[in-house]
Coordinates of C-alpha atoms and ligand atoms in Angstrom, one line a residue:
X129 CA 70.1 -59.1 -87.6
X130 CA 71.3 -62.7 -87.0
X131 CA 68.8 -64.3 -89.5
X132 CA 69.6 -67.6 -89.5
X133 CA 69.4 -68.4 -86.0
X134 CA 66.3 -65.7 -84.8
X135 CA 63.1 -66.7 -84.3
X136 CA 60.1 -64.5 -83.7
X137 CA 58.9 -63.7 -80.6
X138 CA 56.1 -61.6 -79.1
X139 CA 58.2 -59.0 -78.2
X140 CA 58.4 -58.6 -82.4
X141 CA 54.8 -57.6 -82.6
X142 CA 55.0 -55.1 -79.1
X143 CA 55.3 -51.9 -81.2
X144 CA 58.5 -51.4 -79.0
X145 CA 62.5 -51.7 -80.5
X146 CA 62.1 -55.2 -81.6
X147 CA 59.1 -54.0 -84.1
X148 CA 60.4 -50.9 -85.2
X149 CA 63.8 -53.5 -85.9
X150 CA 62.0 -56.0 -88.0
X151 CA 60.2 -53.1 -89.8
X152 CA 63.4 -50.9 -90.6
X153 CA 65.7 -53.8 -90.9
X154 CA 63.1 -56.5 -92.5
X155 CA 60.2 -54.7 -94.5
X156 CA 61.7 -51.8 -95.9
X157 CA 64.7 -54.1 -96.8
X158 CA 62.0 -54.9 -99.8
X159 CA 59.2 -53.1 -99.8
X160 CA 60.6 -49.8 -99.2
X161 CA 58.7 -47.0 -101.7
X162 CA 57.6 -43.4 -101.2
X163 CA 54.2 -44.2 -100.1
X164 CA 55.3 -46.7 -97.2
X165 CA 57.8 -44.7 -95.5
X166 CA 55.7 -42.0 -94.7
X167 CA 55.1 -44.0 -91.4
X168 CA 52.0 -42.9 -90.0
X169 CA 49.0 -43.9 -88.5
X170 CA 47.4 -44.1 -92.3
X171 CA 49.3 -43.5 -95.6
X172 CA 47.7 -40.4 -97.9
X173 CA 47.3 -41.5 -101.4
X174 CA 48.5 -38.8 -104.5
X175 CA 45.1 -37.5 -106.3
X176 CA 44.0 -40.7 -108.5
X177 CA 41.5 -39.9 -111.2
X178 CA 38.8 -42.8 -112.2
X179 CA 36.7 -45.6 -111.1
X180 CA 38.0 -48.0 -108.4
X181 CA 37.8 -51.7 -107.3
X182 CA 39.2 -52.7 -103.8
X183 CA 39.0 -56.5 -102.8
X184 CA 40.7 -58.0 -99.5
X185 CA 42.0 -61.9 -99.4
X186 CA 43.6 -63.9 -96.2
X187 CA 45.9 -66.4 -96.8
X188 CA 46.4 -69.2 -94.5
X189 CA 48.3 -71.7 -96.9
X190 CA 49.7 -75.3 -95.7
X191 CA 52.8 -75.2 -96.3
X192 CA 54.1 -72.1 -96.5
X193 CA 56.9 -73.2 -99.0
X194 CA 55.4 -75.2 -102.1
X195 CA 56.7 -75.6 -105.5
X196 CA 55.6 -73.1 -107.8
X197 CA 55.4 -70.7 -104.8
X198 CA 55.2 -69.7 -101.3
X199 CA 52.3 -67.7 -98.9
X200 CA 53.9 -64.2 -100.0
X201 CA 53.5 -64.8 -103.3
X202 CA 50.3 -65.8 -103.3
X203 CA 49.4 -63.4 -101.1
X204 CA 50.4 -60.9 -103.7
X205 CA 49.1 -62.9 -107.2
X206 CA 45.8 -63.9 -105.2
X207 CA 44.6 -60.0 -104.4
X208 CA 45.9 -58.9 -108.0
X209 CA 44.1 -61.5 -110.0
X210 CA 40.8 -60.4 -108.1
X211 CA 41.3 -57.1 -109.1
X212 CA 42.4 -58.3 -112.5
X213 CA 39.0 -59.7 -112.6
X214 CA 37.1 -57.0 -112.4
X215 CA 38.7 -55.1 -115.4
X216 CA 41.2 -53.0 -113.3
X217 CA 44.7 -52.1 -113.1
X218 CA 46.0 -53.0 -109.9
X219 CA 47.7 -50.3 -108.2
X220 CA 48.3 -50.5 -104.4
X221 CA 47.9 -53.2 -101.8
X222 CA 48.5 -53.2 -97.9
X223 CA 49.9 -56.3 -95.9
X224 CA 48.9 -57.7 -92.7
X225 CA 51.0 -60.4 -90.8
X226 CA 50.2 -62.7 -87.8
X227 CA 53.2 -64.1 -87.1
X228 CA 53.3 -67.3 -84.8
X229 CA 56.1 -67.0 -82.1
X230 CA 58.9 -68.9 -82.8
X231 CA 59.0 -68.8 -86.6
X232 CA 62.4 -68.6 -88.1
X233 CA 63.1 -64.6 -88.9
X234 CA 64.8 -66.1 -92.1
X235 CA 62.0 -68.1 -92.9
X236 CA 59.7 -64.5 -92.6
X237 CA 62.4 -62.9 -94.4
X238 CA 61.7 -65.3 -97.7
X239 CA 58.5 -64.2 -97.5
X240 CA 58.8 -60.7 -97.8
X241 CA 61.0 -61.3 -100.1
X242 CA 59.1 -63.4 -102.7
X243 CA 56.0 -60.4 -101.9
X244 CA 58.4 -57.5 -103.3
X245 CA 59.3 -59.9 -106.2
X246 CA 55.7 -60.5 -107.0
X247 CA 54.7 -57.4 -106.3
X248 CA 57.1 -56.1 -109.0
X249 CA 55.9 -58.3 -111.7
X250 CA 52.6 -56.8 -111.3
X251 CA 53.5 -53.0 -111.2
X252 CA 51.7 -53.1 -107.3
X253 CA 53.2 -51.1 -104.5
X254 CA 52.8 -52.0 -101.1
X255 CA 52.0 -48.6 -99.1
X256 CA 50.6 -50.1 -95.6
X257 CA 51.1 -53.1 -93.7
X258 CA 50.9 -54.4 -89.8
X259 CA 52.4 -57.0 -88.0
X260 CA 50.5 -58.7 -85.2
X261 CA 52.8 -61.8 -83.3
X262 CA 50.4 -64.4 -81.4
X263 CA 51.5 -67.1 -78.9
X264 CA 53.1 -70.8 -80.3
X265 CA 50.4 -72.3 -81.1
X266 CA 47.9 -69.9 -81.2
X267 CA 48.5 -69.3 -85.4
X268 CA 50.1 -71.2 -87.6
X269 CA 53.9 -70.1 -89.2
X270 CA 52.1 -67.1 -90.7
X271 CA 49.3 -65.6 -91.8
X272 CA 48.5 -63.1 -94.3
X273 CA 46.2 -60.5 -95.5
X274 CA 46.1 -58.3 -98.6
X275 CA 43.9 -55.6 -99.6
X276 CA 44.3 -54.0 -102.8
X277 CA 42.9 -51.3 -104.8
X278 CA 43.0 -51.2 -108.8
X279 CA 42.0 -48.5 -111.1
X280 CA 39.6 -49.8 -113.6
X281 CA 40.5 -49.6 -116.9
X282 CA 37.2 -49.6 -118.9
X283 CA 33.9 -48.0 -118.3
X284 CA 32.3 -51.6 -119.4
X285 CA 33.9 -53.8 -117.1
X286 CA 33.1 -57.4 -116.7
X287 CA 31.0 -58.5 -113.6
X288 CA 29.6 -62.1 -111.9
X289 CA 25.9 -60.6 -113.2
X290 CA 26.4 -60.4 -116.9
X291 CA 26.3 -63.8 -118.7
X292 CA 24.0 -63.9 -120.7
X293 CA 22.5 -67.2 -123.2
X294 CA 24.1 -67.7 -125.6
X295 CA 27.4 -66.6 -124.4
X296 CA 30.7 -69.0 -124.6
X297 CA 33.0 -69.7 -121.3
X298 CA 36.6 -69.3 -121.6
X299 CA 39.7 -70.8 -119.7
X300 CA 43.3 -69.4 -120.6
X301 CA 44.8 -73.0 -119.1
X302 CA 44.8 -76.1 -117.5
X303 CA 43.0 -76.3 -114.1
X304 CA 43.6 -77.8 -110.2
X305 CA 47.8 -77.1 -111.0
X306 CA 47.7 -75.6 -107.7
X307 CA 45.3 -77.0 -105.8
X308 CA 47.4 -80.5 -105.8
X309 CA 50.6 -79.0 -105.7
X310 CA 50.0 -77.9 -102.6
X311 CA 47.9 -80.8 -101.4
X312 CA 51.1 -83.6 -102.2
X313 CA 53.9 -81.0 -100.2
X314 CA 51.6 -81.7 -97.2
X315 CA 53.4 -83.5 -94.2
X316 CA 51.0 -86.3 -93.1
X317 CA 49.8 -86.4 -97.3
X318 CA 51.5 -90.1 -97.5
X319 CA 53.5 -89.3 -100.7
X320 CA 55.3 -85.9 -102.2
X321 CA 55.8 -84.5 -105.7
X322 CA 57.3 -81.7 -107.3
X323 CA 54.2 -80.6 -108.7
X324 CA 54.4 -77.3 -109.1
X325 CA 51.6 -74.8 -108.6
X326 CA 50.3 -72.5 -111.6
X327 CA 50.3 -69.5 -109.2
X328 CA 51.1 -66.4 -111.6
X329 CA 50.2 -62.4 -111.5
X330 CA 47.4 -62.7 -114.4
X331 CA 46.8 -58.5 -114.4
X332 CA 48.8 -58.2 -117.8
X333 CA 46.6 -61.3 -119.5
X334 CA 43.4 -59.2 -117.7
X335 CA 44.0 -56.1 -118.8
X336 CA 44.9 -57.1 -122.6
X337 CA 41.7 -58.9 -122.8
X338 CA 39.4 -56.2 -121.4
X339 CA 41.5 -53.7 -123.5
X340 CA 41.2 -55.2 -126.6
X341 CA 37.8 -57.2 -126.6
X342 CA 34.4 -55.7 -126.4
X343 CA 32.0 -57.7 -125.0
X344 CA 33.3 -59.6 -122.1
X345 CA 30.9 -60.3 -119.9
X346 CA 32.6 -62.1 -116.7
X347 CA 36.2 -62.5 -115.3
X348 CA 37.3 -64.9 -112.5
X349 CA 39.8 -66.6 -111.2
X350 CA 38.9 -70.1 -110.3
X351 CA 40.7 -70.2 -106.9
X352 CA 39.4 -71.6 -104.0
X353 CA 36.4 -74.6 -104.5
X354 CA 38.0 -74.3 -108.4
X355 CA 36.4 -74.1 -112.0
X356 CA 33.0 -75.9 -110.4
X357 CA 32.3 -73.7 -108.1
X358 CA 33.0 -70.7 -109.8
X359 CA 30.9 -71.4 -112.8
X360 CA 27.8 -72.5 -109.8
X361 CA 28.5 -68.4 -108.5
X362 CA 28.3 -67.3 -112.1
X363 CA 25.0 -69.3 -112.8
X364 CA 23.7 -67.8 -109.9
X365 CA 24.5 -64.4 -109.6
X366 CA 23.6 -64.0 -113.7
X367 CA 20.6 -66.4 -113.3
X368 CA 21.4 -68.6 -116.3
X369 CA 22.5 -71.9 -116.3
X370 CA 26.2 -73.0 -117.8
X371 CA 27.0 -76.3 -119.8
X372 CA 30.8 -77.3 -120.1
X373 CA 32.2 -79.8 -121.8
X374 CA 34.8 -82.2 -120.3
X375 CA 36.7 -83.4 -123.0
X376 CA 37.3 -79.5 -123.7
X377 CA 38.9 -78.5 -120.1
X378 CA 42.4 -79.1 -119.7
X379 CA 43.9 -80.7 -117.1
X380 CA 46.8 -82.1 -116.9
X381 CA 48.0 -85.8 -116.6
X382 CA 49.2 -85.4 -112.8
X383 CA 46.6 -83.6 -112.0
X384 CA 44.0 -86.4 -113.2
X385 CA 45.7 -89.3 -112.3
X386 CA 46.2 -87.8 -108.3
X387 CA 42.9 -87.2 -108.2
X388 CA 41.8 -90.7 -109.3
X389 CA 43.9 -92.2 -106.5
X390 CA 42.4 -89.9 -103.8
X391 CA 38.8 -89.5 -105.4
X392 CA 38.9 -85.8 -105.8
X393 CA 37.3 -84.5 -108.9
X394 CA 39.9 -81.7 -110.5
X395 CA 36.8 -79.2 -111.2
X396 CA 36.7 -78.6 -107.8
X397 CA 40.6 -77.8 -107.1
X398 CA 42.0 -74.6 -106.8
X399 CA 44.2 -72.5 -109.9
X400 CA 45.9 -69.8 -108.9
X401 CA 47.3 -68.7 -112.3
X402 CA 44.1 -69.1 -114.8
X403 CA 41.3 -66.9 -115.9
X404 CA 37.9 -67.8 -116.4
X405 CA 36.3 -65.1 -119.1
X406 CA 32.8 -65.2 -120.6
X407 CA 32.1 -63.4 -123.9
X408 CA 29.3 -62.9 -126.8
X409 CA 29.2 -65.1 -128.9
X410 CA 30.2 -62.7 -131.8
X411 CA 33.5 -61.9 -129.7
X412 CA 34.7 -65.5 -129.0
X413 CA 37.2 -66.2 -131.6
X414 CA 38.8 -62.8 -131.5
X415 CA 39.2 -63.4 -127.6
X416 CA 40.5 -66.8 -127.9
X417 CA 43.6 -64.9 -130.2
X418 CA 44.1 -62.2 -127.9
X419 CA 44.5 -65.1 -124.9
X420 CA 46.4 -67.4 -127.0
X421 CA 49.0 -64.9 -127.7
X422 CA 49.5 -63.9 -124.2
X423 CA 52.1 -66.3 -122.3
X424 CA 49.8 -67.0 -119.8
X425 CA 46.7 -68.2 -122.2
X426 CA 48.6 -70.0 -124.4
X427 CA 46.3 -72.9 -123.7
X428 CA 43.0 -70.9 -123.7
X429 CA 40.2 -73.1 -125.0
X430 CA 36.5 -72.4 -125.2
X431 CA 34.8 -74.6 -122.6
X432 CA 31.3 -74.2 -122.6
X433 CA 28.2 -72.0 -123.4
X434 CA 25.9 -69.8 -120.9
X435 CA 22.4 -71.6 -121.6
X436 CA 18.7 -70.1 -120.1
X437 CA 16.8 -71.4 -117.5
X438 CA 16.2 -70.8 -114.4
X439 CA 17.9 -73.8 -112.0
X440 CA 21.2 -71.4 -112.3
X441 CA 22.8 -75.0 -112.3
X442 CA 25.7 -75.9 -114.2
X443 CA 26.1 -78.7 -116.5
X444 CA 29.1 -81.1 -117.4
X445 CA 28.9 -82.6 -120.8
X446 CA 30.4 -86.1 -119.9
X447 CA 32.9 -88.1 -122.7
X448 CA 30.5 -90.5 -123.0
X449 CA 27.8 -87.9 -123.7
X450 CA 26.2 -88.3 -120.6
X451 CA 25.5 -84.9 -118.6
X452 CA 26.0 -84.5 -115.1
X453 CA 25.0 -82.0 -112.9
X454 CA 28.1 -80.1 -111.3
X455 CA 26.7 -79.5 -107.5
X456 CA 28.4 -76.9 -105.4
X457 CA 31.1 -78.5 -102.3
X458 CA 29.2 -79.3 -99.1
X459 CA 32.1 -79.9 -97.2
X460 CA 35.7 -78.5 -98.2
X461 CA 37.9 -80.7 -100.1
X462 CA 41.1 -79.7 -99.4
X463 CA 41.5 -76.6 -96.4
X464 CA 43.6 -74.1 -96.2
X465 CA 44.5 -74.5 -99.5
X466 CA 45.0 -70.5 -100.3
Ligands
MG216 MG1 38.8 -64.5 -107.4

């Protein structure tokens, strides 16, 4: 294939010699394994022995290209860290494309690329995948979906319905990274940075703290509608209420002065490479090692404690020892942002 100079067209996505190119030529070129070949109208999975989690994610990100990233590998880190979340060992994932006629083959071909990297990194295969190509106009550059399924990796695993009072919130790093890196690469955004975006495979950090800690109660991934929101799903879903404390979540200095200048408030941007875990009390200090010595939760600090009561709010302990109530978004902040 001419790369540099083909674009996609529908005629890619017509099942006839143009698809069956870009798949030979394109998809197996990286993601080529055992399982994928097999080229039927479903792939058959070897025996697999255990308890499973499966999770699926679309990714509509805008701009595909960012610092720090691009939609394939967040495609790939975004459906891993949820299964990472829920105590398992991510295994397989299939990929689904709308493509939007006209997009450069090489810029497609980058894309793939950065998957099989990232896919790599986290020990994932990919062992199914489809390619649909819409009209200009109709779609965006690309889209992407990802299902994946993990073998979980402790009878006890952590779930949204666990906290319990008295327990203490987690967070292996600094919040919003990727939320504003992609947010200042944006055309009509006024000004750009190289801000890069925190997006990272977290499965090895996951599965060293559920391996090695007893007691962990929750595990997410503060993506979309960030640390806020996720805390506000927690309260709910555990029915308990959450107090953090603001001078104890890090952020970084970019990250808080951009938001100033725009009025966005960092709690509510999206991470794509941090873990939010909740633990006994008794098991808080012992976590805090196993994160710190990961490279990944070298910043882990403890945040905040689960409280009782039965407003399932969430509470931010101000500087100035004020507390505010942290509401959840009514409208989205920033769109398409994952
Ligand atoms: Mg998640």
């Amino acid at each position: 294939m001419q790369r540099d100079k083909e674009i996609i067209t529908l005629s890619h996505g017509s099942g006839g010699v143009l698809t069956d190119s870009l798949i030979e030529n394109l998809f197996f070129k990286y993601l080529k394994n055992e399982l994928l070949i097999q080229k039927n109208d479903a792939t058959v999975l070897p025996l697999l022995n255990g308890k499973f989690s499966i999770t699926t994610d679309s990714f509509v990100v805008d701009p595909i290209f960012f610092p720090g990233g691009d939609i394939g590998k967040l495609a790939v880190c975004g459906t891993v860290n949820d299964l990472a979340a829920s105590g398992a060992r991510p295994l397989y994932l299939t990929a689904g494309f709308i493509l939007e006629e006209g997009l450069p083959v090489s810029q497609l071909e980058k894309i793939v690329s950065s998957m099989a990297n990232t896919a790599l990194e986290a020990g994932v295969r990919i062992i199914a995948g489809d390619t649909k190509v819409v009209e200009k106009g109709k779609a965006d550059k690309v889209f992407i979906n990802t299902t994946g399924l993990g073998l979980l990796l402790q009878d006890d695993y952590p779930a949204g319905e666990r906290a319990r009072p008295g327990d203490r919130v987690l967070i292996s790093g600094s919040i919003g990274d990727h939320g504003l890196a992609v947010l200042t690469r944006r055309a009509n955004f006024g000004f750009s940075s190289n801000f890069a975006s925190d997006c990272s495979i977290l499965s090895g950090l996951a599965a060293e703290i559920v391996n090695r800690c007893r007691g962990i109660r929750v595990m997410r991934d503060p993506t979309r509608g960030g640390l806020a929101t996720t805390l506000q799903e927690i309260a709910r879903q555990s029915r308990v209420e959450i107090i953090v404390e603001e001078n104890q979540i890090p952020i970084k200095e970019e990250v808080r002065s951009v938001c100033e200048l725009l009025g966005l408030d960092p709690l509510y941007l999206a991470s794509e490479g941090k873990m939010l875990v909740i633990t006994s009390p008794e098991e808080s200090a012992h976590l805090l090692n196993i994160m710190r010595k990961h490279k990944l939760g070298k910043e882990a600090v403890v945040i905040g404690e689960v409280v009782s009561g039965k407003g399932k709010k969430v509470y931010l302990r101000t500087k100035s020892s004020g507390t505010r109530i942290l509401h959840p978004m009514e409208s989205e902040m920033v769109p398409r942002i994952c």
